[in-house]
Short mmCIF file of C-alpha atoms in Angstrom, two decimals:
data_model
loop_
_atom_site.label_atom_id
_atom_site.label_comp_id
_atom_site.label_asym_id
_atom_site.label_seq_id
_atom_site.Cartn_x
_atom_site.Cartn_y
_atom_site.Cartn_z
CA ILE A 9 8.71 44.33 6.19
CA MET A 10 12.66 42.95 6.28
CA LYS A 11 11.08 39.73 8.17
CA LYS A 12 8.84 39.15 5.62
CA LEU A 13 11.00 39.77 2.71
CA LEU A 14 13.44 36.96 4.51
CA MET A 15 10.04 35.28 4.73
CA VAL A 16 9.79 34.79 0.93
CA CYS A 17 13.87 33.96 0.65
CA ILE A 18 13.63 36.60 -1.86
CA SER A 19 15.56 40.41 -2.30
CA ILE A 20 12.91 42.47 -3.63
CA VAL A 21 12.13 45.55 -1.88
CA CYS A 22 8.01 45.94 -1.03
CA CYS A 23 6.32 48.69 0.52
CA THR A 24 2.82 46.93 0.25
CA PHE A 25 0.36 47.67 2.49
CA VAL A 26 0.47 43.91 5.47
CA VAL A 27 -3.62 42.88 5.98
CA SER A 28 -3.90 42.41 9.76
CA ALA A 29 -5.75 39.60 10.67
CA ASN A 30 -4.39 37.52 13.57
CA THR A 31 -3.93 34.50 11.27
CA SER A 32 -2.89 33.02 7.47
CA SER A 33 -6.45 31.80 7.11
CA GLU A 34 -8.36 34.74 8.62
CA ARG A 35 -6.04 37.31 6.21
CA ALA A 36 -7.19 35.35 3.66
CA ILE A 37 -10.82 35.09 3.85
CA GLU A 38 -10.99 38.73 4.92
CA GLY A 39 -9.03 39.55 1.80
CA LEU A 40 -11.55 37.69 0.17
CA LYS A 41 -14.60 39.07 1.27
CA ASN A 42 -13.15 42.77 0.63
CA PHE A 43 -13.58 41.77 -3.46
CA ASN A 44 -17.02 41.43 -3.07
CA LEU A 45 -17.25 38.77 -5.80
CA LYS A 46 -20.66 37.33 -6.53
CA PRO A 47 -21.35 34.92 -4.29
CA GLY A 48 -21.62 31.14 -5.55
CA THR A 49 -18.05 32.45 -7.55
CA LYS A 50 -16.64 29.02 -8.47
CA PHE A 51 -12.69 28.93 -8.04
CA VAL A 52 -11.95 25.57 -9.90
CA ILE A 53 -8.74 23.72 -7.99
CA TYR A 54 -6.92 20.70 -10.38
CA ALA A 55 -4.56 17.91 -9.26
CA GLU A 56 -3.80 14.57 -9.51
CA ASP A 57 -6.23 11.71 -8.31
CA ILE A 58 -4.79 11.38 -4.83
CA THR A 59 -3.46 14.46 -3.60
CA ILE A 60 -6.69 16.05 -4.56
CA LYS A 61 -7.69 14.95 -1.61
CA MET A 62 -6.31 18.01 0.25
CA ALA A 63 -8.68 20.07 -1.51
CA LYS A 64 -11.48 18.21 -1.19
CA VAL A 65 -10.94 17.57 2.66
CA ASN A 66 -11.59 21.51 2.87
CA ALA A 67 -13.85 22.15 0.04
CA LYS A 68 -16.80 22.50 2.35
CA GLU A 69 -15.49 24.61 4.73
CA PHE A 70 -14.38 26.86 2.15
CA ASN A 71 -17.35 27.26 1.02
CA ARG A 72 -19.40 27.88 4.44
CA LEU A 73 -16.55 30.72 5.32
CA THR A 74 -17.14 32.38 1.83
CA GLY A 75 -19.97 31.70 0.44
CA HIS A 76 -18.03 30.41 -2.45
CA GLU A 77 -17.26 27.07 -3.80
CA LEU A 78 -14.83 24.86 -4.23
CA ILE A 79 -14.72 22.76 -6.97
CA THR A 80 -12.32 20.46 -7.45
CA ARG A 81 -11.30 18.66 -11.23
CA GLU A 82 -8.69 15.72 -11.02
CA SER A 83 -6.87 12.77 -13.24
CA PRO A 84 -4.82 10.11 -12.82
CA PHE A 85 -1.38 10.58 -11.89
CA LEU A 86 0.10 10.22 -15.28
CA GLU A 87 -2.13 12.73 -17.34
CA HIS A 88 -1.49 15.02 -14.35
CA ARG A 89 0.94 16.79 -16.59
CA ILE A 90 -0.32 16.61 -19.47
CA LYS A 91 -3.40 18.39 -19.15
CA ILE A 92 -1.69 21.24 -17.21
CA LEU A 93 0.71 21.29 -20.50
CA GLN A 94 -2.64 21.93 -22.14
CA ASP A 95 -4.07 23.77 -20.05
CA ALA A 96 -1.55 26.16 -20.43
CA MET A 97 -0.53 26.11 -24.51
CA GLY A 98 -4.63 26.36 -25.05
CA LYS A 99 -4.14 29.88 -23.04
CA ARG A 100 -7.71 28.10 -21.66
CA GLY A 101 -7.82 28.86 -18.21
CA THR A 102 -9.90 26.25 -17.04
CA TYR A 103 -8.28 25.87 -13.93
CA ASP A 104 -7.87 29.16 -11.47
CA ILE A 105 -5.39 27.16 -9.29
CA VAL A 106 -3.17 23.79 -9.55
CA PHE A 107 -1.39 21.56 -7.29
CA LEU A 108 1.97 22.32 -9.35
CA MET A 109 4.73 19.33 -8.41
CA THR A 110 7.77 21.94 -7.60
CA SER A 111 10.67 19.86 -10.52
CA TRP A 112 8.39 21.08 -12.79
CA MET A 113 8.43 25.13 -11.94
CA GLY A 114 10.51 25.76 -14.39
CA ASP A 115 9.10 24.28 -17.79
CA PHE A 116 5.58 25.85 -17.03
CA TYR A 117 7.43 29.18 -15.91
CA ASN A 118 8.55 29.37 -19.06
CA THR A 119 5.31 28.84 -20.67
CA GLY A 120 3.77 31.88 -19.39
CA TYR A 121 1.55 30.00 -16.84
CA LEU A 122 2.62 30.99 -13.48
CA THR A 123 1.18 34.21 -11.55
CA PRO A 124 4.55 35.57 -9.54
CA LEU A 125 2.64 36.19 -5.61
CA THR A 126 5.69 37.51 -4.33
CA LYS A 127 3.34 41.54 -3.53
CA TRP A 128 0.45 38.74 -2.39
CA VAL A 129 3.03 37.05 -0.02
CA ASN A 130 3.79 40.09 1.48
CA LYS A 131 0.28 41.80 1.80
CA TYR A 132 -1.49 38.65 3.30
CA ASP A 133 1.42 36.97 4.93
CA PRO A 134 0.70 32.71 4.44
CA GLU A 135 3.32 32.15 7.25
CA LEU A 136 5.77 30.55 4.62
CA ASP A 137 8.59 31.08 7.77
CA ASP A 138 6.57 27.76 9.46
CA MET A 139 7.10 25.67 6.15
CA VAL A 140 10.14 23.38 7.27
CA ALA A 141 13.24 24.57 5.48
CA PRO A 142 14.29 24.00 3.17
CA PHE A 143 10.66 23.56 1.24
CA ASN A 144 9.81 26.85 2.17
CA LYS A 145 12.63 28.85 -0.51
CA VAL A 146 13.38 25.88 -2.59
CA TRP A 147 9.30 25.01 -2.91
CA SER A 148 8.15 28.31 -3.27
CA SER A 149 10.84 30.45 -5.57
CA PHE A 150 12.14 30.63 -9.52
CA ALA A 151 13.86 32.99 -10.29
CA ASN A 152 13.78 35.26 -7.28
CA ASP A 153 10.58 35.91 -7.39
CA VAL A 154 7.31 33.52 -5.63
CA TYR A 155 5.55 31.38 -8.03
CA GLY A 156 3.96 28.63 -5.24
CA LEU A 157 2.31 27.91 -2.01
CA PRO A 158 4.26 24.95 -0.84
CA THR A 159 1.56 21.86 0.46
CA ASP A 160 3.94 19.04 0.91
CA GLY A 161 7.07 17.59 2.33
CA ASP A 162 7.19 15.28 0.48
CA THR A 163 10.59 12.52 1.59
CA TRP A 164 11.12 9.27 1.65
CA ILE A 165 10.98 7.36 4.53
CA LEU A 166 12.23 3.70 5.57
CA TYR A 167 8.82 1.42 6.93
CA TYR A 168 9.90 -1.58 8.48
CA ARG A 169 7.93 -4.56 10.09
CA LYS A 170 8.64 -4.40 13.59
CA ASP A 171 6.99 -7.24 14.78
CA LEU A 172 9.41 -9.28 12.80
CA PHE A 173 13.36 -7.49 13.59
CA GLU A 174 11.80 -7.48 17.06
CA ASP A 175 11.46 -11.40 17.01
CA GLU A 176 13.46 -13.67 18.89
CA ASN A 177 14.15 -16.17 16.77
CA GLU A 178 13.98 -14.16 14.03
CA GLN A 179 16.96 -11.66 15.50
CA LYS A 180 18.83 -15.02 16.71
CA LYS A 181 19.10 -16.54 13.05
CA PHE A 182 19.70 -13.32 11.32
CA LYS A 183 22.84 -12.92 14.04
CA GLN A 184 23.98 -16.52 12.46
CA LYS A 185 23.78 -16.32 9.05
CA TYR A 186 25.33 -12.50 8.56
CA GLY A 187 27.46 -11.85 12.46
CA TYR A 188 25.92 -9.06 13.83
CA ASN A 189 22.42 -7.48 15.16
CA LEU A 190 19.22 -7.41 13.55
CA LEU A 191 18.51 -3.49 13.71
CA THR A 192 17.57 -0.88 11.16
CA PRO A 193 19.87 -0.70 8.56
CA ARG A 194 22.31 2.51 8.28
CA THR A 195 23.68 1.04 5.27
CA TRP A 196 22.45 0.18 2.26
CA GLY A 197 25.00 -2.90 2.59
CA GLU A 198 23.24 -3.64 6.20
CA PHE A 199 19.76 -3.33 4.16
CA ASN A 200 20.53 -5.94 1.61
CA ASP A 201 21.96 -8.29 4.24
CA ILE A 202 17.73 -7.73 5.73
CA ALA A 203 16.28 -8.12 2.55
CA GLU A 204 17.89 -11.14 1.39
CA PHE A 205 17.15 -12.33 4.75
CA PHE A 206 13.23 -11.78 4.96
CA THR A 207 13.02 -12.83 1.09
CA ARG A 208 11.20 -16.50 1.24
CA PRO A 209 8.45 -16.33 -1.49
CA SER A 210 6.99 -19.45 -0.05
CA GLU A 211 6.03 -17.93 2.18
CA GLY A 212 4.94 -15.23 0.64
CA LEU A 213 7.34 -12.70 1.98
CA TYR A 214 10.08 -10.62 0.26
CA GLY A 215 12.60 -8.46 1.84
CA ALA A 216 11.75 -4.53 0.32
CA THR A 217 9.53 -3.01 -2.11
CA GLU A 218 9.49 -0.29 -4.18
CA TRP A 219 9.12 2.01 -7.20
CA ARG A 220 9.94 -0.14 -10.63
CA VAL A 221 7.58 0.95 -13.07
CA LYS A 222 8.71 3.37 -16.23
CA GLY A 223 7.77 7.05 -15.51
CA LEU A 224 9.09 7.51 -11.67
CA THR A 225 11.84 5.61 -10.14
CA TYR A 226 14.36 7.64 -10.67
CA PRO A 227 14.24 9.36 -6.95
CA TRP A 228 15.16 5.93 -5.86
CA PHE A 229 18.38 5.87 -8.06
CA ILE A 230 19.14 9.43 -7.25
CA GLN A 231 19.59 9.22 -3.90
CA ARG A 232 21.65 6.74 -3.86
CA LEU A 233 23.85 8.86 -6.66
CA GLY A 234 24.43 11.14 -3.79
CA SER A 235 24.89 9.07 -0.45
CA LEU A 236 27.60 8.38 -2.59
CA GLY A 237 28.60 12.03 -3.16
CA GLY A 238 27.86 11.78 -6.69
CA ASN A 239 25.78 14.76 -8.80
CA TYR A 240 22.88 15.67 -11.46
CA PHE A 241 25.83 18.14 -13.04
CA ASP A 242 29.78 19.35 -12.51
CA LYS A 243 30.49 22.53 -11.84
CA ASN A 244 30.21 23.54 -15.56
CA MET A 245 26.80 21.85 -16.16
CA ASN A 246 28.13 18.97 -17.99
CA ALA A 247 25.75 15.76 -17.03
CA ALA A 248 27.59 13.93 -13.99
CA ILE A 249 24.85 11.26 -13.84
CA ASN A 250 27.57 8.52 -15.20
CA SER A 251 30.21 9.32 -12.24
CA ALA A 252 31.41 6.52 -10.79
CA GLU A 253 28.96 7.09 -8.00
CA GLY A 254 26.08 6.59 -10.89
CA VAL A 255 27.04 3.57 -12.16
CA ARG A 256 27.37 1.77 -8.17
CA GLY A 257 24.19 3.50 -7.28
CA LEU A 258 22.42 2.01 -10.00
CA LYS A 259 23.94 -1.07 -10.12
CA ASP A 260 22.96 -0.96 -6.59
CA LEU A 261 19.42 -0.11 -7.24
CA LYS A 262 18.83 -3.22 -10.18
CA HIS A 263 20.22 -5.48 -7.44
CA MET A 264 18.19 -4.86 -5.56
CA ASN A 265 15.30 -6.78 -7.35
CA LYS A 266 16.15 -10.33 -6.35
CA PHE A 267 14.85 -9.17 -2.49
CA MET A 268 11.80 -8.04 -3.84
CA SER A 269 8.18 -9.96 -5.93
CA ARG A 270 8.75 -11.34 -9.79
CA ASP A 271 6.50 -8.56 -10.79
CA VAL A 272 8.15 -5.27 -9.48
CA LEU A 273 9.02 -3.44 -12.33
CA SER A 274 5.00 -2.59 -12.44
CA TYR A 275 4.97 -1.86 -9.49
CA GLY A 276 4.32 1.91 -8.34
CA TYR A 277 2.90 3.80 -5.67
CA VAL A 278 -0.40 1.73 -5.54
CA GLU A 279 1.74 -1.41 -5.76
CA THR A 280 4.50 -0.80 -3.70
CA LEU A 281 1.66 0.14 -0.65
CA ALA A 282 -0.28 -2.79 -0.93
CA ALA A 283 2.13 -5.55 -0.66
CA PHE A 284 3.54 -3.44 2.13
CA SER A 285 0.21 -3.26 3.82
CA GLN A 286 -0.51 -6.28 3.12
CA GLY A 287 2.50 -7.92 5.35
CA LYS A 288 3.96 -9.77 1.63
CA ALA A 289 7.31 -6.94 2.00
CA ALA A 290 9.88 -6.57 5.43
CA MET A 291 10.69 -2.96 4.41
CA VAL A 292 9.55 -0.41 2.58
CA ILE A 293 10.95 3.37 1.33
CA THR A 294 7.94 5.72 -0.02
CA TRP A 295 5.68 8.84 1.58
CA PRO A 296 5.40 9.90 4.36
CA ALA A 297 1.41 9.44 3.18
CA ALA A 298 1.49 5.27 3.40
CA GLY A 299 2.19 5.48 6.20
CA LYS A 300 -1.43 7.27 7.18
CA ASN A 301 -2.23 4.40 4.76
CA PHE A 302 -0.69 1.43 6.93
CA VAL A 303 -2.62 1.93 10.08
CA ASP A 304 -6.16 1.68 8.10
CA ALA A 305 -7.69 -1.64 10.36
CA LYS A 306 -9.59 -1.30 6.54
CA GLY A 307 -7.29 -1.84 4.49
CA SER A 308 -3.88 -2.89 6.07
CA LYS A 309 -2.58 -6.25 7.91
CA VAL A 310 0.65 -4.28 8.90
CA VAL A 311 -1.61 -1.98 11.58
CA GLY A 312 0.88 -1.70 14.72
CA LYS A 313 3.38 -3.84 13.58
CA VAL A 314 5.01 -1.15 11.64
CA GLY A 315 7.98 0.97 12.42
CA TYR A 316 9.52 4.21 10.96
CA THR A 317 13.67 5.44 10.26
CA THR A 318 15.69 7.03 8.16
CA VAL A 319 16.72 5.87 4.70
CA PRO A 320 20.30 4.35 5.55
CA GLY A 321 23.27 5.32 3.19
CA TYR A 322 26.80 4.82 1.62
CA ILE A 323 30.17 5.22 3.91
CA VAL A 324 32.18 7.62 2.11
CA ASN A 325 35.40 8.67 3.31
CA GLY A 326 35.21 7.07 6.01
CA LYS A 327 31.89 8.62 7.10
CA LEU A 328 28.36 7.45 6.78
CA ASN A 329 26.42 9.32 4.75
CA PRO A 330 22.95 9.17 4.23
CA LYS A 331 20.70 10.79 1.84
CA THR A 332 17.50 10.77 1.84
CA MET A 333 15.29 12.06 -1.92
CA ASN A 334 13.41 14.95 -1.16
CA PHE A 335 10.97 14.83 -3.65
CA ALA A 336 9.59 18.18 -5.27
CA GLY A 337 6.30 17.91 -3.96
CA TYR A 338 3.00 20.27 -5.03
CA SER A 339 2.74 23.53 -4.18
CA LEU A 340 -0.09 25.56 -5.10
CA VAL A 341 0.10 27.98 -8.37
CA VAL A 342 -2.28 30.71 -10.02
CA ASN A 343 -3.00 30.36 -13.89
CA SER A 344 -1.72 33.47 -15.21
CA LYS A 345 -5.39 32.51 -17.74
CA SER A 346 -7.37 32.23 -14.60
CA LYS A 347 -10.76 34.81 -15.66
CA LYS A 348 -11.12 35.26 -12.52
CA PRO A 349 -9.06 38.31 -9.50
CA LYS A 350 -5.63 37.14 -9.59
CA GLU A 351 -5.52 38.12 -5.85
CA ALA A 352 -8.53 36.26 -4.97
CA VAL A 353 -7.38 32.97 -6.53
CA TYR A 354 -4.11 33.43 -4.47
CA LEU A 355 -6.08 33.83 -1.57
CA VAL A 356 -8.24 30.74 -2.06
CA ALA A 357 -4.82 29.16 -2.57
CA GLN A 358 -3.11 30.75 1.09
CA TRP A 359 -6.52 29.77 2.77
CA LEU A 360 -6.09 25.89 1.92
CA VAL A 361 -2.48 26.02 2.84
CA SER A 362 -3.37 27.75 5.92
CA LYS A 363 -2.09 26.20 9.48
CA GLU A 364 -5.51 25.04 9.75
CA GLN A 365 -6.33 24.13 6.69
CA MET A 366 -2.81 21.74 6.44
CA LYS A 367 -3.79 20.04 9.78
CA ARG A 368 -7.04 18.80 8.57
CA ALA A 369 -5.60 17.70 5.55
CA ASN A 370 -2.31 15.81 7.17
CA MET A 371 -5.25 14.37 9.66
CA ASN A 372 -7.14 12.77 6.21
CA LEU A 373 -5.52 9.00 7.32
CA SER A 374 -7.17 8.23 3.30
CA GLY A 375 -5.18 11.33 1.99
CA ASN A 376 -1.54 11.54 0.55
CA THR A 377 -1.07 15.17 1.82
CA ASP A 378 2.31 15.21 4.28
CA VAL A 379 3.16 17.50 6.73
CA ILE A 380 5.38 20.55 6.43
CA ARG A 381 4.22 23.02 8.33
CA LYS A 382 6.52 23.04 11.33
CA SER A 383 2.94 23.88 13.95
CA VAL A 384 1.69 20.25 12.55
CA PHE A 385 4.25 18.96 13.33
CA ASN A 386 4.85 19.77 16.60
CA ASP A 387 0.80 19.99 17.20
CA PRO A 388 0.04 17.46 20.03
CA GLU A 389 -3.63 15.81 18.18
CA MET A 390 -1.57 15.39 14.41
CA ARG A 391 1.13 13.74 16.59
CA SER A 392 -1.27 11.26 18.30
CA ILE A 393 -3.64 10.81 15.33
CA PHE A 394 -2.81 6.52 15.53
CA GLU A 395 -0.50 4.86 17.87
CA GLY A 396 3.55 5.78 17.02
CA ALA A 397 2.37 9.05 14.91
CA ASP A 398 5.01 10.92 16.94
CA LYS A 399 8.11 8.65 16.02
CA TYR A 400 6.41 8.57 12.51
CA LEU A 401 6.53 12.16 11.82
CA ASP A 402 9.66 12.39 14.04
CA ALA A 403 11.37 10.11 10.95
CA GLN A 404 10.54 12.56 8.73
CA MET A 405 11.58 15.03 10.37
CA ALA A 406 14.56 13.41 10.57
CA ASN A 407 14.92 12.05 6.93
CA ILE A 408 13.61 15.85 5.34
CA ALA A 409 17.19 17.11 7.32
CA GLN A 410 19.72 14.58 5.46
CA GLY A 411 18.06 14.97 2.21
CA PHE A 412 18.66 15.66 -1.60
CA PRO A 413 17.31 18.01 -4.08
CA ASP A 414 15.41 17.22 -6.75
CA LEU A 415 16.29 18.74 -10.59
CA ILE A 416 14.17 21.54 -10.78
CA ILE A 417 15.61 23.40 -13.22
CA PRO A 418 13.83 24.56 -16.61
CA GLY A 419 13.39 21.34 -18.75
CA ASN A 420 12.98 18.90 -16.30
CA GLY A 421 10.44 16.70 -17.62
CA GLU A 422 13.00 15.99 -20.67
CA TYR A 423 15.70 15.05 -18.29
CA MET A 424 13.85 12.78 -16.13
CA GLN A 425 12.31 11.08 -18.97
CA ALA A 426 16.29 10.53 -20.69
CA LEU A 427 17.21 8.68 -17.37
CA GLU A 428 13.77 7.43 -17.00
CA ILE A 429 13.89 4.78 -20.26
CA GLU A 430 17.68 4.33 -20.04
CA ILE A 431 16.74 2.71 -15.88
CA SER A 432 13.61 1.28 -17.62
CA ARG A 433 16.64 -0.63 -20.82
CA TYR A 434 18.58 -1.61 -18.20
CA MET A 435 15.99 -2.63 -15.39
CA THR A 436 14.88 -5.42 -17.86
CA ASP A 437 18.29 -6.66 -19.47
CA GLU A 438 17.82 -4.54 -22.98
CA ILE A 439 20.93 -2.83 -21.47
CA LYS A 440 23.15 -4.59 -20.21
CA SER A 441 25.55 -2.24 -18.28
CA PRO A 442 25.01 0.65 -16.21
CA LYS A 443 27.67 2.65 -17.41
CA LYS A 444 26.33 2.20 -21.12
CA ALA A 445 22.83 3.18 -19.81
CA LEU A 446 23.77 6.22 -17.38
CA ASP A 447 26.28 7.48 -20.66
CA ASN A 448 22.91 7.40 -23.20
CA VAL A 449 21.41 9.60 -20.09
CA ALA A 450 24.87 12.16 -20.26
CA LYS A 451 24.57 12.78 -23.85
CA LYS A 452 21.08 13.11 -23.91
CA TRP A 453 20.92 15.86 -21.17
CA ASP A 454 23.71 17.71 -22.53
CA LYS A 455 21.98 18.32 -25.40
CA ILE A 456 19.24 19.40 -23.08
CA THR A 457 21.24 21.56 -21.47
CA LYS A 458 22.83 22.77 -24.39
CA LYS A 459 18.67 23.24 -25.84
CA PHE A 460 17.74 25.48 -23.02
CA GLY A 461 21.38 27.35 -22.57
CA LYS A 462 23.62 25.75 -20.42
CA GLU A 463 24.66 29.46 -18.75
CA LYS A 464 21.27 30.20 -18.07
CA GLN A 465 20.80 26.47 -16.25
CA LEU A 466 24.11 26.39 -14.88
CA LYS A 467 22.95 29.88 -13.70
CA ILE A 468 19.01 28.19 -12.25
CA TYR A 469 21.11 24.96 -10.86
CA ASN A 470 23.65 26.99 -8.84
CA ALA A 471 20.77 29.50 -7.47
CA LEU A 472 18.90 25.34 -6.58
CA LEU A 473 22.61 24.41 -5.07
CA ASP A 474 22.46 27.87 -2.48
CA SER A 475 19.06 27.77 -1.81
CA TYR A 476 18.57 23.99 -0.85
CA TYR A 477 22.25 23.68 1.38
CA ASN A 478 21.96 27.80 2.61
#
C-alpha cells in the first residue's frame, strides 16, 4: 500500500482493494467487465485535432477487447480549451474523457469539472512510477489528489541539419568567420552565430525557425528566462517576469527573428514543421513529435539528415545553465458530469495510458504523442522505429532532465494570455522596449494573483516547484 501511495505522490492513507492482473491494461479491461455495462456502450473522448490521434490509433483495439465503443471528438487547437469550458459551464457531460493540458488543471479544478482519481489509482494501479519524473507527479496531481493520467512527455528538442553541420566546406567557412568549430550549440550565443551563418534567403535557407504566432510563443521565452536564472514570481508571489533576466530573455528572443523567415510572426507548429521538413531551416526547437514527422518520406525532404540534441543555455555565474521548457503536456481527466459510471470511465482512461497503448501511439509516425513511459523509452522496437530513433529518444530524455516547469496554477490561461499579448506587441514593434512590455505583464499578473488570492496562489505555486524539483 505504501508503495502505491508514494507512486501517486500523495499523502492520503487508503486501504482500497487492489484488482489483481498482470498489467495496467489487463486490470483496466478486467475492471470494465465487472461493471456489466450494456454491450456497445459509447465512451466519448475529446482532444484537439492532432492529439486525438493517440485515441484513434487505439480505438479499434478497445472496441475489440471490450465490446464497447470509443468515440473520438476533436477541434482545432485554438478552440480546444473553449469547448471544454463550454462543457464545464453548461454541465452537459458532452465528453466522458478529456485530454486536458496540465497547465489548465487549476482552472478546471475550480469549475468542479474534474473527478478525483486517487482511490481508483490505488485500486487499479496505472503504473505511474513507470512514467518519467517529474511528469508522473506534476502532470497527475493537483491540490493533494490525483486528477489526471499523463499521456505526454512534452519537452523541446533542438533539431539540426546534420548534412549542413557536418559539411567540411561549411565547417571551414564557419571557423574562419567565428573563430571556433561548427558544432551543436551549447550556449545561446553559439546558437545565434550558427543561425546567422546559415541565414541565406537567396538560397531559400534560414538559420532557424520557431513559433512566433500570437497565442503560444511564451514557452520559447520562458525557457530563456529560466536559463538566465529568472522565474515567474518572487518568494512573496509578486510577479518577477519583468526582472533583468526576463528583459534580456525577451530581447534575445526577438533578436533571433532576424535569422528566420520574414513571415515568422505567423508561424505555429504546422508552419515550423513545414519549414524544417522542407529544408528551409538549419535548426528548430520544438516538440518531440516533430522528430517522427521529419522521417516521413511522403512529406519530408530531410529524411536521414536530422540530428537531435539539447536546448542551449546561458552562462550564469560562470556556469552553463541550460533549461528546456517542459511544456505542460496532456493528461486524461474524467468529466465529473459524465452520465456513465465514473469508475468505468476512469478504467477507459487507464487502458489508454497503459504501456501497450502508449507504445502504439508513440510509434505512430503521424501522431504527436510524446513518449512518457520509461518502458517505452527503453523498448528496443521503439528505439528502432526509424534510423536514429535511439539518439532522438536520448535527446528527449536529456531535455526533460534539464527542464523548466510550465506555470500550473489557477489562472494559468489569464496569466499566459496577458504575457502573450505583450510579447506580440513587442514583436510587432507596437512596444519598443522589452522592459516596458514585461512591466505591463507584471502589473496584469499581480492583479490576477490578487483576484485568485495571493496566499492561496503562493501555496499552490510553491507546491508546484517542490513537486517539480524535489
